[in-house]
CSV table of C-alpha atoms in Angstrom, one decimal:
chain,number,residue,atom,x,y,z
A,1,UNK,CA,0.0,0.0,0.0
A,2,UNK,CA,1.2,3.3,-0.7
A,3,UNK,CA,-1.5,5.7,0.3
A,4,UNK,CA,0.0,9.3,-0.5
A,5,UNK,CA,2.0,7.9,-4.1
A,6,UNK,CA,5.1,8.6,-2.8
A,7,UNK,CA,7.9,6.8,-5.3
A,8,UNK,CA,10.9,6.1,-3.9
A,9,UNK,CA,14.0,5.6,-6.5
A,10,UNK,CA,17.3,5.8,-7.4
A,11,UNK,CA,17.6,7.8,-10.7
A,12,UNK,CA,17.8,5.8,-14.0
A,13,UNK,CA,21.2,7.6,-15.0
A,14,UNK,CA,22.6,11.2,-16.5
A,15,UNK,CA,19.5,11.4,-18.2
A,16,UNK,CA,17.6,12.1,-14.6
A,17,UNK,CA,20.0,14.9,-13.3
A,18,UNK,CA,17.6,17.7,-14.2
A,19,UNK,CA,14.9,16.3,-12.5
A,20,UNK,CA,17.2,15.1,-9.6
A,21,UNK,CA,18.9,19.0,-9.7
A,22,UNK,CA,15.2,20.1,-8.8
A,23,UNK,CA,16.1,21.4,-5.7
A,24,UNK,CA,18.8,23.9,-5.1
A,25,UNK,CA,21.9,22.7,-3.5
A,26,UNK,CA,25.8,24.3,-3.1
A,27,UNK,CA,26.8,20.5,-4.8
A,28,UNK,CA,24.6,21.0,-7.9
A,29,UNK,CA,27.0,21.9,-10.0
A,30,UNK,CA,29.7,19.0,-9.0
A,31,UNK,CA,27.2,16.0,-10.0
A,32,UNK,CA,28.1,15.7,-13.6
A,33,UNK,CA,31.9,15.6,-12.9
A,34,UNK,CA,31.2,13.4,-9.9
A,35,UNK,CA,29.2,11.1,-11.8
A,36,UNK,CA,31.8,10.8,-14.7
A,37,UNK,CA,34.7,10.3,-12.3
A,38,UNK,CA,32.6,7.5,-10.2
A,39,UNK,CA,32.4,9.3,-7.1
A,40,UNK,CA,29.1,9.1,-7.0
A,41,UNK,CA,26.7,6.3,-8.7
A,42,UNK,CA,23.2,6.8,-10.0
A,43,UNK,CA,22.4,3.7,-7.7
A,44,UNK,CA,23.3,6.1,-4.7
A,45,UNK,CA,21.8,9.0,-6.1
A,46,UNK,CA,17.8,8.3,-5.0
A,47,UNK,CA,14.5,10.3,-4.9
A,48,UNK,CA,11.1,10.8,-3.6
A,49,UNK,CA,8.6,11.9,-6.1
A,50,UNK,CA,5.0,12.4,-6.4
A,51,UNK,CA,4.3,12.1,-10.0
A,52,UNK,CA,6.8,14.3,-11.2
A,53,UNK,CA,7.4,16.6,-8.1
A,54,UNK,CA,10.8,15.9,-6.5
A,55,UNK,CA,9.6,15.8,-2.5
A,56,UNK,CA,12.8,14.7,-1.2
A,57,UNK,CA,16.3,13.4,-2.6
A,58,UNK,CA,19.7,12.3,-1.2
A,59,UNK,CA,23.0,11.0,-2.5
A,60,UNK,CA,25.9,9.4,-1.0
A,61,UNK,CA,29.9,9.7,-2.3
A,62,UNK,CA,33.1,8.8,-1.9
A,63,UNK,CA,36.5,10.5,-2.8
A,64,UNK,CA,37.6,7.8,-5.2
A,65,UNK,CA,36.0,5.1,-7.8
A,66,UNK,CA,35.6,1.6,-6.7
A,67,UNK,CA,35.1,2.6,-3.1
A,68,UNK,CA,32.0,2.6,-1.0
A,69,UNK,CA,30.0,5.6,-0.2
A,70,UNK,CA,32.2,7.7,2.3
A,71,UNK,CA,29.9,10.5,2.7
A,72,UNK,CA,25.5,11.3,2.8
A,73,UNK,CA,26.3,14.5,1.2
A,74,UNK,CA,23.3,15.7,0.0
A,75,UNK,CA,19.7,15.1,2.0
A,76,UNK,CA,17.3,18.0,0.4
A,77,UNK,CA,13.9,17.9,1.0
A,78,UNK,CA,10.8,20.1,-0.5
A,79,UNK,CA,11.0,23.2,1.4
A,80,UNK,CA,7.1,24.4,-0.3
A,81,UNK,CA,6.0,20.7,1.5
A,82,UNK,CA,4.4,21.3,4.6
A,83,UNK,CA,7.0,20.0,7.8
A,84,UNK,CA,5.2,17.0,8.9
A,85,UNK,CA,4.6,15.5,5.3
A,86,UNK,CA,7.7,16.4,3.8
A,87,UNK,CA,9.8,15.0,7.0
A,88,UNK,CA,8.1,12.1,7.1
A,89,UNK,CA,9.2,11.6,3.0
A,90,UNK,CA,12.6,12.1,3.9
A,91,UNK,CA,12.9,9.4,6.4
A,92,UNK,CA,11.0,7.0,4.4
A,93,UNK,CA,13.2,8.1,1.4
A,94,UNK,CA,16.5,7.4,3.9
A,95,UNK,CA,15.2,3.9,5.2
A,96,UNK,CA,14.6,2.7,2.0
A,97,UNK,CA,17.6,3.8,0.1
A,98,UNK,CA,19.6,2.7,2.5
A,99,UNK,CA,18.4,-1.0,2.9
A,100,UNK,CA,19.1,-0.8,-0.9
A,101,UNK,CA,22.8,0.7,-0.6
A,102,UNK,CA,24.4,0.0,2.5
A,103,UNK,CA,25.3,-3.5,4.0
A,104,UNK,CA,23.3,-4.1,6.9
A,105,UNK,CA,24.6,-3.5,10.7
A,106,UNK,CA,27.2,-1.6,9.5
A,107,UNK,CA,27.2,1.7,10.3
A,108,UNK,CA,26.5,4.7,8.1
A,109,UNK,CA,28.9,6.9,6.3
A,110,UNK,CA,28.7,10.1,8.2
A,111,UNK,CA,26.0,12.8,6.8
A,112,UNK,CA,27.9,16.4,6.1
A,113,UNK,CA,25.7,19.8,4.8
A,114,UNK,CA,26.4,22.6,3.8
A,115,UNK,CA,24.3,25.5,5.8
A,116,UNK,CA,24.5,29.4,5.2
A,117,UNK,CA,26.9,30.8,7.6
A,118,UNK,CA,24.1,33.1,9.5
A,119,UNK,CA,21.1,29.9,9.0
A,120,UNK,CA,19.9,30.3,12.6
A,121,UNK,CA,18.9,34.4,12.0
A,122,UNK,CA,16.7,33.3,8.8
A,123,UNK,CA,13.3,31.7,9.8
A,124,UNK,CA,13.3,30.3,6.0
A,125,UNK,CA,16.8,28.6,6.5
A,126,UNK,CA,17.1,27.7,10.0
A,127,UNK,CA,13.0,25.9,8.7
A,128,UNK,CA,14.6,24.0,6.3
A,129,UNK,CA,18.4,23.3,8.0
A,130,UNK,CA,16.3,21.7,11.3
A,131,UNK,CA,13.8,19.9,9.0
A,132,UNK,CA,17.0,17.7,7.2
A,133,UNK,CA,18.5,17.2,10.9
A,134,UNK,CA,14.9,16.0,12.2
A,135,UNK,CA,14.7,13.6,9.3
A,136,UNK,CA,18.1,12.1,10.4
A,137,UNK,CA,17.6,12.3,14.2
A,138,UNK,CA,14.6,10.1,13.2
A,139,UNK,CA,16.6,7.4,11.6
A,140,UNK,CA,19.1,7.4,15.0
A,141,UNK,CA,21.5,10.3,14.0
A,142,UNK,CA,23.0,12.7,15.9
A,143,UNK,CA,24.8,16.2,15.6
A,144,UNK,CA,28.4,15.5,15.6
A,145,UNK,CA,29.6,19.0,15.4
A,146,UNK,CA,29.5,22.1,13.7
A,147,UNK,CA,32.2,23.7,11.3
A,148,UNK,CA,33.0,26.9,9.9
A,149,UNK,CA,33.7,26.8,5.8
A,150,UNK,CA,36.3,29.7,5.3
A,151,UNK,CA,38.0,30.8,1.5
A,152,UNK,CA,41.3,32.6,0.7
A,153,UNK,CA,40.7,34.5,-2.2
A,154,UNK,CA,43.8,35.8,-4.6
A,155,UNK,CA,44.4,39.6,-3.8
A,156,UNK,CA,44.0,39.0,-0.3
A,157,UNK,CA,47.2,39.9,1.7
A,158,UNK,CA,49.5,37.0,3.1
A,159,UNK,CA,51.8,38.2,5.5
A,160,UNK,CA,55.4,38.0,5.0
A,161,UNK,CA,57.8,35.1,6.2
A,162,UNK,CA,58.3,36.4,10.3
A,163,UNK,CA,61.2,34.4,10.5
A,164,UNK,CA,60.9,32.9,13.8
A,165,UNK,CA,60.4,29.6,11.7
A,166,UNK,CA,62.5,27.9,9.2
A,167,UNK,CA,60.4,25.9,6.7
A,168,UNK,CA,61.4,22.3,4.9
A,169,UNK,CA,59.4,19.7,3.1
A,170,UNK,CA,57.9,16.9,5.5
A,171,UNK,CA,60.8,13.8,5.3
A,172,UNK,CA,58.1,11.3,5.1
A,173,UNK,CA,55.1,9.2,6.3
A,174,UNK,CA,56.9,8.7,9.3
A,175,UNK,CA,57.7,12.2,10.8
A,176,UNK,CA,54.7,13.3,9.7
A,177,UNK,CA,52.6,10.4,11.5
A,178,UNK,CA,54.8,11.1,14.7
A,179,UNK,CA,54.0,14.6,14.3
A,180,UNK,CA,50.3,14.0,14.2
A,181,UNK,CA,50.4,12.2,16.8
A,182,UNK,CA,52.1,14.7,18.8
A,183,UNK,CA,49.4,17.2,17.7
A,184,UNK,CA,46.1,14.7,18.5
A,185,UNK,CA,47.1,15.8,22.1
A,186,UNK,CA,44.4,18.3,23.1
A,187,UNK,CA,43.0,18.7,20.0
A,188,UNK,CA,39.9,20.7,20.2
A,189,UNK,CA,38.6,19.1,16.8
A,190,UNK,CA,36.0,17.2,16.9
A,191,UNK,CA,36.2,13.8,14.3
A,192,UNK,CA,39.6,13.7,15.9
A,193,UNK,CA,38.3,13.4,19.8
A,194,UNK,CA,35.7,11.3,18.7
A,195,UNK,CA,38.3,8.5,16.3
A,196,UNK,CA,40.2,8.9,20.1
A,197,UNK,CA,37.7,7.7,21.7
A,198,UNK,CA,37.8,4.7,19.7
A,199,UNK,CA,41.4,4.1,19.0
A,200,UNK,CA,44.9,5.1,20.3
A,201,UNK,CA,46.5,8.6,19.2
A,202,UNK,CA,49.2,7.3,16.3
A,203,UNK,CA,46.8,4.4,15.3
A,204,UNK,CA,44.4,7.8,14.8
A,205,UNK,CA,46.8,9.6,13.3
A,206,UNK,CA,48.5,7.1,10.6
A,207,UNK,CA,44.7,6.4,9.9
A,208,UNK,CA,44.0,10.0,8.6
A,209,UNK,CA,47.3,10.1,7.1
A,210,UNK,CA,46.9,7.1,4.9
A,211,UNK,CA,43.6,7.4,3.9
A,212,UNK,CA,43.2,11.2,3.0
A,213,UNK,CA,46.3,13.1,2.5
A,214,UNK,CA,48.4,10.4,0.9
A,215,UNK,CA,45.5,10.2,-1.8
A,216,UNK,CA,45.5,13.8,-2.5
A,217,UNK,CA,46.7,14.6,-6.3
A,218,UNK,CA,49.0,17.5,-5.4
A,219,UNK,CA,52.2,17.1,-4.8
A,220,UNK,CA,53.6,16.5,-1.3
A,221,UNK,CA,56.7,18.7,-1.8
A,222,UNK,CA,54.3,21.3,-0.7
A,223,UNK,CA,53.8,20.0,2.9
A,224,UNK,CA,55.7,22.0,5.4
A,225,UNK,CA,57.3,21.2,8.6
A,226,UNK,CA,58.0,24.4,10.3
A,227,UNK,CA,61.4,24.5,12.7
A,228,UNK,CA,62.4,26.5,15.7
A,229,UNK,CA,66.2,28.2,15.1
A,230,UNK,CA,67.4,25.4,16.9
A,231,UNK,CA,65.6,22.8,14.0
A,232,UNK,CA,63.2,21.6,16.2
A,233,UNK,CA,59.9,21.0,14.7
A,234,UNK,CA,57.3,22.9,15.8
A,235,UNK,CA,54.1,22.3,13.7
A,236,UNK,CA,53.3,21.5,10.5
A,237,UNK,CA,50.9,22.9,7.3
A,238,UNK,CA,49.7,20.3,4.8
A,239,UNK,CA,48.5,22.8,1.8
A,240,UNK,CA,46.9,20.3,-0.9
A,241,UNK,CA,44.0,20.0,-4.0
A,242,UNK,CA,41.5,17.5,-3.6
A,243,UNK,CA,39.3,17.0,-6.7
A,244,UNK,CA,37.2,20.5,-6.4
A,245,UNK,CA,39.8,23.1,-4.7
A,246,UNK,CA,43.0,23.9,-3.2
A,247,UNK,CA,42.9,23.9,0.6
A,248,UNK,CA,44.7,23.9,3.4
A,249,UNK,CA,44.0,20.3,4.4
A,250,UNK,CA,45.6,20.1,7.8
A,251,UNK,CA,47.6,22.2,10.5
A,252,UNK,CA,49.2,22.0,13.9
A,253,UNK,CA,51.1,22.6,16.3
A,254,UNK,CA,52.9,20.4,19.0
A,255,UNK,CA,51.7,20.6,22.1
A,256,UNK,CA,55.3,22.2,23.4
A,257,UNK,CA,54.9,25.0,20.9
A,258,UNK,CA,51.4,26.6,21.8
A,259,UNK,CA,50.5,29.6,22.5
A,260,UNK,CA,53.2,31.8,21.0
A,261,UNK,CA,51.3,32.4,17.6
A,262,UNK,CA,53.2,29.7,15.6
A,263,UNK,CA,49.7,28.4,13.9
A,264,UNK,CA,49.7,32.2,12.0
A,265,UNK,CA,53.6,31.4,10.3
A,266,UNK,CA,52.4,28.1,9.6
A,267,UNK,CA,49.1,29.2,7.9
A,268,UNK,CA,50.7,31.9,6.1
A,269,UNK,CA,53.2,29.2,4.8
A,270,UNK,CA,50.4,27.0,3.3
A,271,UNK,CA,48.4,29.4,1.9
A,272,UNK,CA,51.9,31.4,0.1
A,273,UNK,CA,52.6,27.5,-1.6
A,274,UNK,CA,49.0,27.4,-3.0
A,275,UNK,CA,48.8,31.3,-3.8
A,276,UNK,CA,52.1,30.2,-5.5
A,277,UNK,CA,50.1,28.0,-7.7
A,278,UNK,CA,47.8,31.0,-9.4
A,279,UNK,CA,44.5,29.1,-8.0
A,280,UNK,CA,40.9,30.9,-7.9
A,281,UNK,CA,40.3,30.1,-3.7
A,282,UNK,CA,42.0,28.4,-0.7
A,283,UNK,CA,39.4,26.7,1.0
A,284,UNK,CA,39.5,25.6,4.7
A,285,UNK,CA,36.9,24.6,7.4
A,286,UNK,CA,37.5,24.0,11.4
A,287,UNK,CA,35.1,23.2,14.0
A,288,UNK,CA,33.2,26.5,15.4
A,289,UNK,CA,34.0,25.5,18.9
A,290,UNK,CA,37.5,25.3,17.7
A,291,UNK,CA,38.0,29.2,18.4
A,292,UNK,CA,41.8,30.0,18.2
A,293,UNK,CA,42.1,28.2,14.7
A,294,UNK,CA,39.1,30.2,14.1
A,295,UNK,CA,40.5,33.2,14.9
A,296,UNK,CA,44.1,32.1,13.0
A,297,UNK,CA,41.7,31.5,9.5
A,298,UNK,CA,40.6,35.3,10.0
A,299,UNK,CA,43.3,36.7,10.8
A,300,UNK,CA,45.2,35.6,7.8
A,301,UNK,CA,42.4,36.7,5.4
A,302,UNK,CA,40.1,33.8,5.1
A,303,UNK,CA,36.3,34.5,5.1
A,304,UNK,CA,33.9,32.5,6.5
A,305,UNK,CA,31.6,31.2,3.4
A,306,UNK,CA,29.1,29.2,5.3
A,307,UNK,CA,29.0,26.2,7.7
A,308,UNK,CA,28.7,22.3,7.8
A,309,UNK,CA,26.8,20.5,10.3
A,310,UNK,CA,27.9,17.0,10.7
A,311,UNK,CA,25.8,14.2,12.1
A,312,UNK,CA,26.6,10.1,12.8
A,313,UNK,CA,25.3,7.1,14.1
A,314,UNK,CA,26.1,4.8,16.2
A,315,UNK,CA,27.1,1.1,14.9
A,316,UNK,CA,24.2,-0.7,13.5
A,317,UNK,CA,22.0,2.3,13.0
A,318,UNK,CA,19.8,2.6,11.7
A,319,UNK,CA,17.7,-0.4,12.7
């Protein structure tokens, strides 16, 4: 039975992306390249329709082809829809997709979106941003944290080399796993308090290395390790292009070195190699509650864009 002729489906192919572009979303514009490079699938890619009005849709991706979905980055739903109605299509739209797409007990990939910076001052936005975390919360998700989306734009001032640090390439996986390691202690970022939780600081840190940077494209003679005069390192600046953007993809300092303003050389540093590189933006994100890198990011001329809400669930959810 199927009393309100709600579909649910995964699109047929390219030929759906129109109808599946419907609703307005900051990753729009990334689905034909994603689709042609296999991060994404049309068998992730699903929707709720009545007839043909798009009620709800969602997608899931991951950062390379051949791998399983990473990432629920898009869950949009029919803002025009009354709440109750078009919740209720999202979660049905989520439970069924997912029986479909992910192996069952395992728990999903993590859900990421993109919110306007100021969503909680706009009744409209701050409707529709609790409205996708409702849907979720229904299906056993919870907020994870909240993170500030910040962009380096060319013509923006980069302040010169202070010379209290001495800058070399990183001399492999090894220093730079020991480094992150170093780092993890005290963190104030979120994912990595929550994989500490779960798993010992290097195991943590070798994790991120090897699965993220090392499959960045850039090259990795543009990670710095910054020194002391006495060629101690003090922190490090991993400036890198994934497969949209140039970013500064991670940054630290050890926990011996904090508090004497090292994180602004180091960011400087990074965002000087990819300035170096004549690219349109530097993107960058940190957790909100994560206010002195916060406060680094604007100093050195980053804007904050918008901000990503990310939300989890627990192994074997949803049931």
């Amino acid at each position: 039975m199927n009393p309100d002729n709600l579909i649910i489906r995964p699109i047929a192919g390219r030929s759906e992306l129109d109808l599946f572009r419907r609703l307005p979303y900051v990753l729009n514009d990334e689905l034909d390249d994603d689709l042609a490079a296999g991060r994404r699938r049309p068998e992730w890619m699903w929707m709720a329709l009545r007839g043909d009005h798009l009620v709800a849709r969602l997608s899931w991706w991951a950062p390379r082809a051949g791998e399983p979905p990473e990432l629920l980055d898009i869950l949009d739903l029919d803002d025009a829809t009354p709440a109750p109605a078009s919740i209720d299509a999202g979660v049905r739209l989520f439970e069924t997709a997912s029986a479909a797409v992910l192996p069952a007990g395992v728990r999903p990939p993590e859900h990421n979106a993109f919110v306007p910076a100021r969503w909680r001052d706009d009744a409209g936005a701050r409707r529709a941003v609790e409205g996708r975390i409702a849907v979720l919360e229904r299906t056993g998700a919870r907020p994870l944290v909240e993170r500030l989306r910040l962009e380096w734009r060319p013509g923006t001032p980069i302040a010169p080399p202070s010379g209290r640090l001495a800058f070399r390439p990183v001399a492999g996986r090894e220093e730079l796993v020991a480094l992150m390691t170093l780092v993890l202690d005290g963190t104030l970022d979120a994912h990595s308090r929550a994989d500490l939780a779960r798993m010992p600081a290097e195991q943590a840190a070798a994790q991120h290395c090897d699965d993220e940077l090392a499959h960045y494209p850039s090259p990795r003679e543009w990670w710095r390790i910054g020194t002391s005069p006495e060629g101690e390192p003090v922190g490090f600046v991993i400036p890198a292009r994934n497969s949209y953007n140039a970013m500064i993809a991670y940054i630290g300092v050890v926990p011996a070195h904090r508090g004497k303003g090292y994180i602004d050389d180091l960011l400087a540093e990074g965002t000087r190699i990819l300035a170096g590189q004549d690219v349109p933006r530097v993107r960058a994100a940190t957790d909100v509650g994560n206010v002195p890198m916060a406060q680094a990011f604007l100093r050195a001329g980053y804007e904050i864009i918008g901000r990503r809400i990310d939300m989890t669930w627990s192994e074997g959810e949803p049931e």
